[in-house]
XYZ file of C-alpha atoms in Angstrom:
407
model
C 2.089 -16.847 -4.587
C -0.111 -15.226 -6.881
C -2.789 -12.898 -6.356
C -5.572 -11.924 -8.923
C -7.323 -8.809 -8.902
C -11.199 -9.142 -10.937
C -12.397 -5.731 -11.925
C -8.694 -3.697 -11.526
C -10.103 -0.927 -13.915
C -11.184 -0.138 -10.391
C -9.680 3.495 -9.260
C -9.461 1.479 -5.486
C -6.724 -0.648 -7.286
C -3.863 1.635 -7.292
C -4.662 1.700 -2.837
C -4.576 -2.248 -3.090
C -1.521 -1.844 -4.681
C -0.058 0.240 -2.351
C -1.263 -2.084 0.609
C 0.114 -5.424 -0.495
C 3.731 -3.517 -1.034
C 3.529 -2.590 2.471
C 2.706 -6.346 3.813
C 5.728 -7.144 1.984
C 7.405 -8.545 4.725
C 4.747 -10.817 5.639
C 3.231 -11.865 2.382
C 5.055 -12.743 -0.100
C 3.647 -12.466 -3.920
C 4.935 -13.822 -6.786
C 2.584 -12.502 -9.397
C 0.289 -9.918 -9.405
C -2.353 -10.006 -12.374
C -4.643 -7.608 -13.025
C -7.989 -7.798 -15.216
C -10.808 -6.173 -16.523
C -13.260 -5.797 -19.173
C -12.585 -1.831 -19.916
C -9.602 -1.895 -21.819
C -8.755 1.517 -21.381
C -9.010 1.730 -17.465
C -6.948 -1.545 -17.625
C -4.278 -0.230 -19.580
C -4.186 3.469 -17.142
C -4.628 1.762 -14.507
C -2.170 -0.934 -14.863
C 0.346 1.471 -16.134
C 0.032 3.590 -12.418
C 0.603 0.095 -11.255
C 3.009 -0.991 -12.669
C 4.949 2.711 -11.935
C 3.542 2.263 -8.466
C 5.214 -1.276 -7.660
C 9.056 -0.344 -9.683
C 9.035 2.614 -7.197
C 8.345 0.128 -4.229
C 10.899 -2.100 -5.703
C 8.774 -4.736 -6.143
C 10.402 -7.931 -7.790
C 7.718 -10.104 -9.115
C 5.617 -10.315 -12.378
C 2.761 -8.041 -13.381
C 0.293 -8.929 -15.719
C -1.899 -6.862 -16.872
C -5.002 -8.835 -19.165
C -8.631 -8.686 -20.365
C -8.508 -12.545 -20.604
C -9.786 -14.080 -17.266
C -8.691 -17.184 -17.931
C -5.055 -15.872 -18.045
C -5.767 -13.849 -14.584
C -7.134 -16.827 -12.774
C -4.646 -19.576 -14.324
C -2.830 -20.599 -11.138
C -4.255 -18.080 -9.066
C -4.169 -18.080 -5.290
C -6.207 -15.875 -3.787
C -9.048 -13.928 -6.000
C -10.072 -10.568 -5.457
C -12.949 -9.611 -6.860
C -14.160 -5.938 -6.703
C -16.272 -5.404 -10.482
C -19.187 -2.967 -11.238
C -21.605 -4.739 -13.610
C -22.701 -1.689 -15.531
C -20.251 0.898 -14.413
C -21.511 4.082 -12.437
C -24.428 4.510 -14.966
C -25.891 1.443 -13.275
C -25.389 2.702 -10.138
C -26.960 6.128 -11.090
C -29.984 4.120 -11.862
C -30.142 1.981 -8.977
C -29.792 5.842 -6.770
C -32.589 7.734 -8.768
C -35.849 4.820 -9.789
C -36.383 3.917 -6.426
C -37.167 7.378 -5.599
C -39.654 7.736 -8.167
C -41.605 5.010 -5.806
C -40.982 6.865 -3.076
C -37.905 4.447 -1.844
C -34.494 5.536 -0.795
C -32.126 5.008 -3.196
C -28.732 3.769 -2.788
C -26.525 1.223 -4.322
C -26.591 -1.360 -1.878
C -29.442 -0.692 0.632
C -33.033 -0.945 -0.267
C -34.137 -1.455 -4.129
C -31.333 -0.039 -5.612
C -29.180 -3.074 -3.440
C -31.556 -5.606 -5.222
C -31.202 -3.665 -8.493
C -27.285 -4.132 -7.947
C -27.479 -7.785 -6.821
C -29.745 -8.755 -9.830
C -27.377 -7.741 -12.401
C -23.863 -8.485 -10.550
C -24.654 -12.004 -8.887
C -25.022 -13.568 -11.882
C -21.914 -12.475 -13.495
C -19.464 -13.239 -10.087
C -20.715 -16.675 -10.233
C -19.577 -17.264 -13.421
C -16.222 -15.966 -12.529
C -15.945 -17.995 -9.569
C -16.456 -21.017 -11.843
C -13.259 -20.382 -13.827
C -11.849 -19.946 -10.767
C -12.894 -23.113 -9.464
C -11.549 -24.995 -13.275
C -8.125 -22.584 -13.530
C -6.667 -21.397 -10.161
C -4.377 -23.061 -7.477
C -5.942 -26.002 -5.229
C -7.718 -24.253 -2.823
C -7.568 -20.914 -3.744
C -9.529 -18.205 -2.034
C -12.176 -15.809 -3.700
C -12.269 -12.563 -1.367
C -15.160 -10.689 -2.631
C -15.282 -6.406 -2.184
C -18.028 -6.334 -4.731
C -21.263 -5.361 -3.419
C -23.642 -5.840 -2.223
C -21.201 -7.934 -0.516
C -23.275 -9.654 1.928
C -25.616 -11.274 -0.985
C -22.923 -12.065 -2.972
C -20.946 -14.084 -0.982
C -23.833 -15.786 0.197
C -24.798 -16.416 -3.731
C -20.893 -17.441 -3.714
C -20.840 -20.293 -0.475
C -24.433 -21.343 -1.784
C -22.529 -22.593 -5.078
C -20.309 -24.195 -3.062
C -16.953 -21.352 -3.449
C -14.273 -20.914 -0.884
C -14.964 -17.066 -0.491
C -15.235 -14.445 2.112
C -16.985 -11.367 2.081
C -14.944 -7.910 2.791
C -16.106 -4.833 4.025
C -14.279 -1.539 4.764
C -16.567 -0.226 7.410
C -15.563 -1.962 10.503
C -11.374 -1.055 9.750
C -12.717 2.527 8.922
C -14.128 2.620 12.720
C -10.977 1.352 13.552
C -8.923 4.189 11.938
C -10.941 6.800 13.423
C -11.390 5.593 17.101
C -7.606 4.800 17.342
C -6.739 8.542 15.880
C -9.241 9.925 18.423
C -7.388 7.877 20.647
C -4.085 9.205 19.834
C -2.267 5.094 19.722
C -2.036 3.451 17.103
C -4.729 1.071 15.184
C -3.210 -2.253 16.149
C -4.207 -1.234 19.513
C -7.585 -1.220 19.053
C -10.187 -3.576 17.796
C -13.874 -3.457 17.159
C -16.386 -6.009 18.332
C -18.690 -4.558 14.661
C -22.011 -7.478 13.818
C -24.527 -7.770 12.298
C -25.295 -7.868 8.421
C -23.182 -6.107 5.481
C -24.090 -2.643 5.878
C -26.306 -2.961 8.531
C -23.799 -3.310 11.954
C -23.433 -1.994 15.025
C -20.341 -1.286 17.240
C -21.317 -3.079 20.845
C -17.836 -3.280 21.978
C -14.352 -1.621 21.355
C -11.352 -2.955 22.773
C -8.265 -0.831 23.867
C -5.275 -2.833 24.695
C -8.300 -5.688 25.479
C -10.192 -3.715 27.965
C -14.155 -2.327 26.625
C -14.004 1.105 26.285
C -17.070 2.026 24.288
C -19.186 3.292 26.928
C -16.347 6.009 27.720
C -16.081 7.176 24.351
C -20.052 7.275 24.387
C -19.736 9.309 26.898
C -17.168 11.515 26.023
C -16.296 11.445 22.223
C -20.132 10.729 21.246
C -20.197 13.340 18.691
C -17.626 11.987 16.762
C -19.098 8.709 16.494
C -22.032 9.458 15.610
C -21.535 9.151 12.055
C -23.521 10.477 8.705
C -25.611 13.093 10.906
C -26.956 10.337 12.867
C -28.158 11.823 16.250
C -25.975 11.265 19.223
C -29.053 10.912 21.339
C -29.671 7.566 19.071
C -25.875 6.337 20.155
C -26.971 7.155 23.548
C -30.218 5.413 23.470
C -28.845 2.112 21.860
C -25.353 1.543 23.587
C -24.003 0.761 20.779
C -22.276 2.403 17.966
C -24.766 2.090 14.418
C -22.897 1.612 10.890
C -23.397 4.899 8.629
C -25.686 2.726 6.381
C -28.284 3.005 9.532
C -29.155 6.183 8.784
C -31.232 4.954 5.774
C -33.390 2.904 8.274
C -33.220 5.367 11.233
C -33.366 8.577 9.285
C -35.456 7.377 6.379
C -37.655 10.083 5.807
C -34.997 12.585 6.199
C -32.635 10.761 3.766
C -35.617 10.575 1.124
C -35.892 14.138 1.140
C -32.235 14.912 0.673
C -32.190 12.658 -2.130
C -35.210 14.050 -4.047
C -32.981 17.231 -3.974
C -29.018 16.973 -4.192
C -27.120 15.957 -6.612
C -26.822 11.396 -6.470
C -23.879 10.175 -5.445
C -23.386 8.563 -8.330
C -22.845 11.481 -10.180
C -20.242 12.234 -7.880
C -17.987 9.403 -7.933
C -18.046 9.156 -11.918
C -16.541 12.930 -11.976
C -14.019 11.680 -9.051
C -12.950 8.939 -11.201
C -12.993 10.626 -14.748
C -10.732 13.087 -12.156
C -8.788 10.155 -11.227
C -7.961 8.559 -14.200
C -6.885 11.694 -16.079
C -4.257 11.695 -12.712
C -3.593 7.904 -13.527
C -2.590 8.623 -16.963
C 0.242 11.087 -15.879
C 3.409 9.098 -16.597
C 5.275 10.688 -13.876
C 2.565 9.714 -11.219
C 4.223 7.086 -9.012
C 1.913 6.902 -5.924
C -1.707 7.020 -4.965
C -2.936 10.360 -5.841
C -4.650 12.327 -2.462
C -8.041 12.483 -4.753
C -8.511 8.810 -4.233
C -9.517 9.419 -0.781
C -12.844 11.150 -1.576
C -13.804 8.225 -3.547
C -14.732 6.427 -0.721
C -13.483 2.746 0.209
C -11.294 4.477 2.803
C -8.788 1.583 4.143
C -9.897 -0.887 1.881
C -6.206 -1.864 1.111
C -5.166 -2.387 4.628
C -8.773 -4.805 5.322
C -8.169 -6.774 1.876
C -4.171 -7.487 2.670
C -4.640 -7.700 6.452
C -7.037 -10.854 4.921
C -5.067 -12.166 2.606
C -2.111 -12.545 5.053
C -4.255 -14.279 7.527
C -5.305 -16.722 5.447
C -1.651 -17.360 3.574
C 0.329 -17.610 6.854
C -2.283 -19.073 9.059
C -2.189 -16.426 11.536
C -5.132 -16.876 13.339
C -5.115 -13.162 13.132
C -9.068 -11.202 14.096
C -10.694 -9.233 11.231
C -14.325 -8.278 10.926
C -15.346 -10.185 7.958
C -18.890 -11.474 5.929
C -19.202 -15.161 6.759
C -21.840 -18.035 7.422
C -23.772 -17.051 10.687
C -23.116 -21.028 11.607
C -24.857 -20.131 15.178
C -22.980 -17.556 16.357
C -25.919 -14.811 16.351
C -28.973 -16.053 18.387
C -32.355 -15.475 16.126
C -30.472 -15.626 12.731
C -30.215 -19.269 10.598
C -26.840 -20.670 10.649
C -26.562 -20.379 6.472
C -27.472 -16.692 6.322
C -24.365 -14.256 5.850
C -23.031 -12.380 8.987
C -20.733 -10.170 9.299
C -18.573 -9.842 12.290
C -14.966 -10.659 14.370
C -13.727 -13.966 12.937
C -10.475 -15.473 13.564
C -8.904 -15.763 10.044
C -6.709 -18.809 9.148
C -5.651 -21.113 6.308
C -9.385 -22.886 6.647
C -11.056 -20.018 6.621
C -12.363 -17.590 9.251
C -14.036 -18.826 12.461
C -16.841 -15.939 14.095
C -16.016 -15.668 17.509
C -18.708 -15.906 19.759
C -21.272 -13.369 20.299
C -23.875 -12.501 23.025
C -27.533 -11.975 21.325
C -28.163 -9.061 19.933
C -30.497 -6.913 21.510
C -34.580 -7.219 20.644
C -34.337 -3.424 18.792
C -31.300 -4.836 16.744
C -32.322 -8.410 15.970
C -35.774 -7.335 14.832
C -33.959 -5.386 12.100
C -31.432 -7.817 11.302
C -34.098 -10.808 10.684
C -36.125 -8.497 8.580
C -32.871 -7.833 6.158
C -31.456 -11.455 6.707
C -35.300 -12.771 5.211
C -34.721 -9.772 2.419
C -31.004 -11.249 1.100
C -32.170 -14.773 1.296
C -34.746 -13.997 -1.299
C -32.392 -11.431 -3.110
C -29.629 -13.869 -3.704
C -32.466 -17.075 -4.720
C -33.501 -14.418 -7.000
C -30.198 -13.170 -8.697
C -29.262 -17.039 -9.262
C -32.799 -18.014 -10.198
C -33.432 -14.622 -12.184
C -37.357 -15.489 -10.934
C -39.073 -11.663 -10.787
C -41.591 -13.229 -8.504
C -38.791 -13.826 -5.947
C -37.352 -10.671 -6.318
C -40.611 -8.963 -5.471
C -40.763 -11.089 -2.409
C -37.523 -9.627 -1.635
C -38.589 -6.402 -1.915
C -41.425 -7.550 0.316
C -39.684 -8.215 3.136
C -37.329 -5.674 2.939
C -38.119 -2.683 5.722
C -37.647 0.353 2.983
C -39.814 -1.218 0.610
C -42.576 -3.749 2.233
C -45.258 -2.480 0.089
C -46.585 -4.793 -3.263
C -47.619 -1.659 -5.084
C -43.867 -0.124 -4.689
C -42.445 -3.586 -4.492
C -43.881 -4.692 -7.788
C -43.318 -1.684 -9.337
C -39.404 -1.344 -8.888
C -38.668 -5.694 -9.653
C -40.212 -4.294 -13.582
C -38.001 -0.911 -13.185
C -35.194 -2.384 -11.823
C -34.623 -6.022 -13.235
C-alpha cells in the first residue's frame, strides 16, 4: 500500500512518521512518499525521516519529491496537511482582524475565512491529480485547516475525503491519564462542527461517566481558562476553540496585547528544523510537542487503518451531517463518532443537541456554507456574506472591511 503525505515540509511529519511505524502490525505500507513545495524543509525533513524509519526498521520505499504527480502516482490513501502561505499567512490572518475589532485566529472567525480563501482553492486542485494519478478509490484524509470547510469544498467536488481533527483524541489522552487506564478504554461522544464541539458523553469501559468527572475532575477539563462554572452550567464538556465565542471579549483583549501565536510557532519550527537537520537525530525531538497538533499521528493512522482493513473501528471524524444532527442540513460538514470502514465512515446516531448549542452550531454551519461557495467561487460578495453570518463578525462595516483586507 502506499501512502502520500501533501505538505511533509510539515514539522508534524516526523510524529506521522513515528505513528504509522507503530501501526505496523496492522497496516501494512509499501511506500511512503513525501512532498512539498519548500525544497529545503523537504529535503530536512525527509532526511529525519528517512533516519527515523531505518531506526524502526522499516522495509519499504521512501520517496522524497517536489513533483506531485510522482507523490500521488498510485497512491492509496492521501494525506494532506499544507499551509498556503506558510506562518506569514497565518500571522496575517491573527493580527487584521483585530484592527476591526475581530478576534483573530487561524481558523475561527475572519482569519478562518482569510485561511479558507487562499487554501481551498489550492487542495482542490490537488485532489484533482489525485482523482487522474492515484489507486482506484483512494482516500484523501485532509488535516489542513480549516478542516471543516475544506472537506466540505472537497465532497462538494465530488472527492472521497474525510476531514481529521486532533481535538477529540487529545480529550481522549487527557481524560484516560486522569483516569489512570489506558486510552483504548475510553472514548468520547465529541459533535458538533470543526472547532466548535462539545463533549456530551464519555465512555469508560462503555458506561457514561462525564457527569462524575464534572463533578469531580471539573477543573481539569475545563480547558483554555474556560470557567468551570460554564462546564457546570452546560453539561457538557466545550472544545478549547469555545473560548473565542464564550470568552470573546476577554480573548480580544489578550490578543491586542501578547505576542500572536503565529509568531510563536514560526520560532518553534525554525527551532525544530535546526533539530531536524542534526544527522544523528533519529526520533521525534521533545520540542515538537509545543507545536501543537498533540496526537495527531495516532488520529491520522488510527484512520487510515480503519479504512484499509475495514475495521469498523469508532473515531471522531469531519463528515456529511446526512441527518444525524437534528436542525443541521444533511450536506453541511459535522464532525463527530463515525464508524470508519472501507466505504467510508458512518456518524453514529446522535440525540439533538441542546437549544444553547444548536443555535451556535446553525449560525457557523450558515457561515462555512458561504465560506467554502466563496473559496471555490472566489466571489468577494459571498465571502462578505460569510462574514455576515458568522457570530464574531456579523457586522457589514467590519464584515466588508476584512473580505478587502483579507482576500
Amino acid at each position: 500500500m502506499k501512502l502520500a503525505v501533501i505538505g511533509a515540509g510539515s514539522t508534524y511529519t516526523p510524529e506521522l512518521v513515528s505513528g504509522l511505524s507503530r501501526e505496523r502490525d496492522r497496516i501494512e505500507i509499501g511506500e511512503l512518499a513525501l512532498h512539498d513545495v519548500d525544497a529545503e524543509r523537504r529535503e530536512v525533513v525527509g532526511g529525519l525521516a528517512q533516519r527515523m524509519l531505518d531506526k524502526q526498521g522499516y522495509a519499504g520505499g521512501l520517496t522524497v519529491t517536489g513533483e506531485l504527480d510522482r507523490a500521488l502516482e498510485g497512491a492509496d490513501f492521501v494525506l494532506i496537511q499544507i499551509r498556503v502561505g506558510g506562518q506569514a499567512a497565518r500571522l496575517r490572518d491573527e493580527t487584521i482582524p483585530l484592527a476591526c475589532g475581530c478576534i483573530g485566529q487561524e481558523t475561527t472567525g475572519a482569519g478562518g475565512l482569510g485561511k479558507a480563501l487562499r487554501t481551498v482553492p489550492v487542495v482542490l486542485e490537488i485532489a484533482e491529480r489525485v482523482r487522474e494519478l492515484a489507486a482506484p478509490g483512494a482516500w484523501i484524509v485532509d488535516f489542513t485547516n480549516p478542516v471543516g470547510i475544506v472537506t466540505r469544498a472537497l465532497l462538494d467536488a465530488g472527492h472521497r475525503a474525510i476531514g481529521l481533527c486532533n481535538v477529540a483524541i487529545g480529550f481522549q489522552r487527557e481524560i484516560a491519564k486522569a483516569l489512570g487506564v489506558e486510552p483504548n478504554r475510553v472514548a468520547v461522544d465529541q459533535v458538533g462542527l470543526n472547532h466548535l464541539t462539545w463533549i456530551r458523553a464519555v465512555h469508560f469501559d462503555g458506561r457514561d461517566v462525564l457527569a462524575e468527572l464534572l463533578d469531580e475532575r471539573i477543573e481539569a477539563l475545563a480547558a483554555a481558562d474556560l470557567p468551570p462554572e460554564l462546564l457546570r452550567e452546560l453539561g457538557v464538556v466545550p472544545s478549547y476553540y469555545l473560548r473565542y465565542f464564550y470568552l470573546e471579549d476577554k480573548v480580544l483583549a489578550e490578543q491586542r496585547t501578547e505576542r500572536p501565536r503565529a509568531e510563536e510557532v514560526a520560532e518553534i519550527e525554525r527551532e525544530l528544523l535546526e533539530m531536524y537537520r542534526d544527522p544523528g537525530l533519529n526520533e521525534k525531538p521533545a520540542l515538537l510537542e509545543r507545536r501543537g497538533g498533540a496526537f495527531y499521528s495516532e488520529a491520522a493512522t488510527q484512520l487510515v487503518t480503519a479504512l484499509a482493513s475495514d475495521s469498523g473501528a469508532v473515531q471522531v471524524v469531519d463528515v456529511r451531517n446526512g441527518g444525524t444532527l437534528a436542525g443541521l442540513v444533511d450536506d453541511d460538514v459535522v464532525e463527530l463518532p463515525a464508524r470508519v470502514g472501507a466505504n467510508g465512515a458512518e456518524p453514529l446516531p446522535q440525540a439533538p443537541l441542546a437549544p444553547e448549542l444548536l443555535g451556535l452550531v446553525q449560525h457557523v454551519a450558515a457561515y462555512e456554507r458561504l465560506a467554502a461557495s466563496a473559496a471555490v467561487s472566489g466571489d468577494r460578495e459571498q465571502a462578505t456574506r460569510a462574514l455576515l453570518a458568522h457570530p464574531l463578525v456579523g457586522q457589514w462595516p467590519k464584515s466588508s472591511e476584512l473580505v478587502e483586507l483579507l482576500a
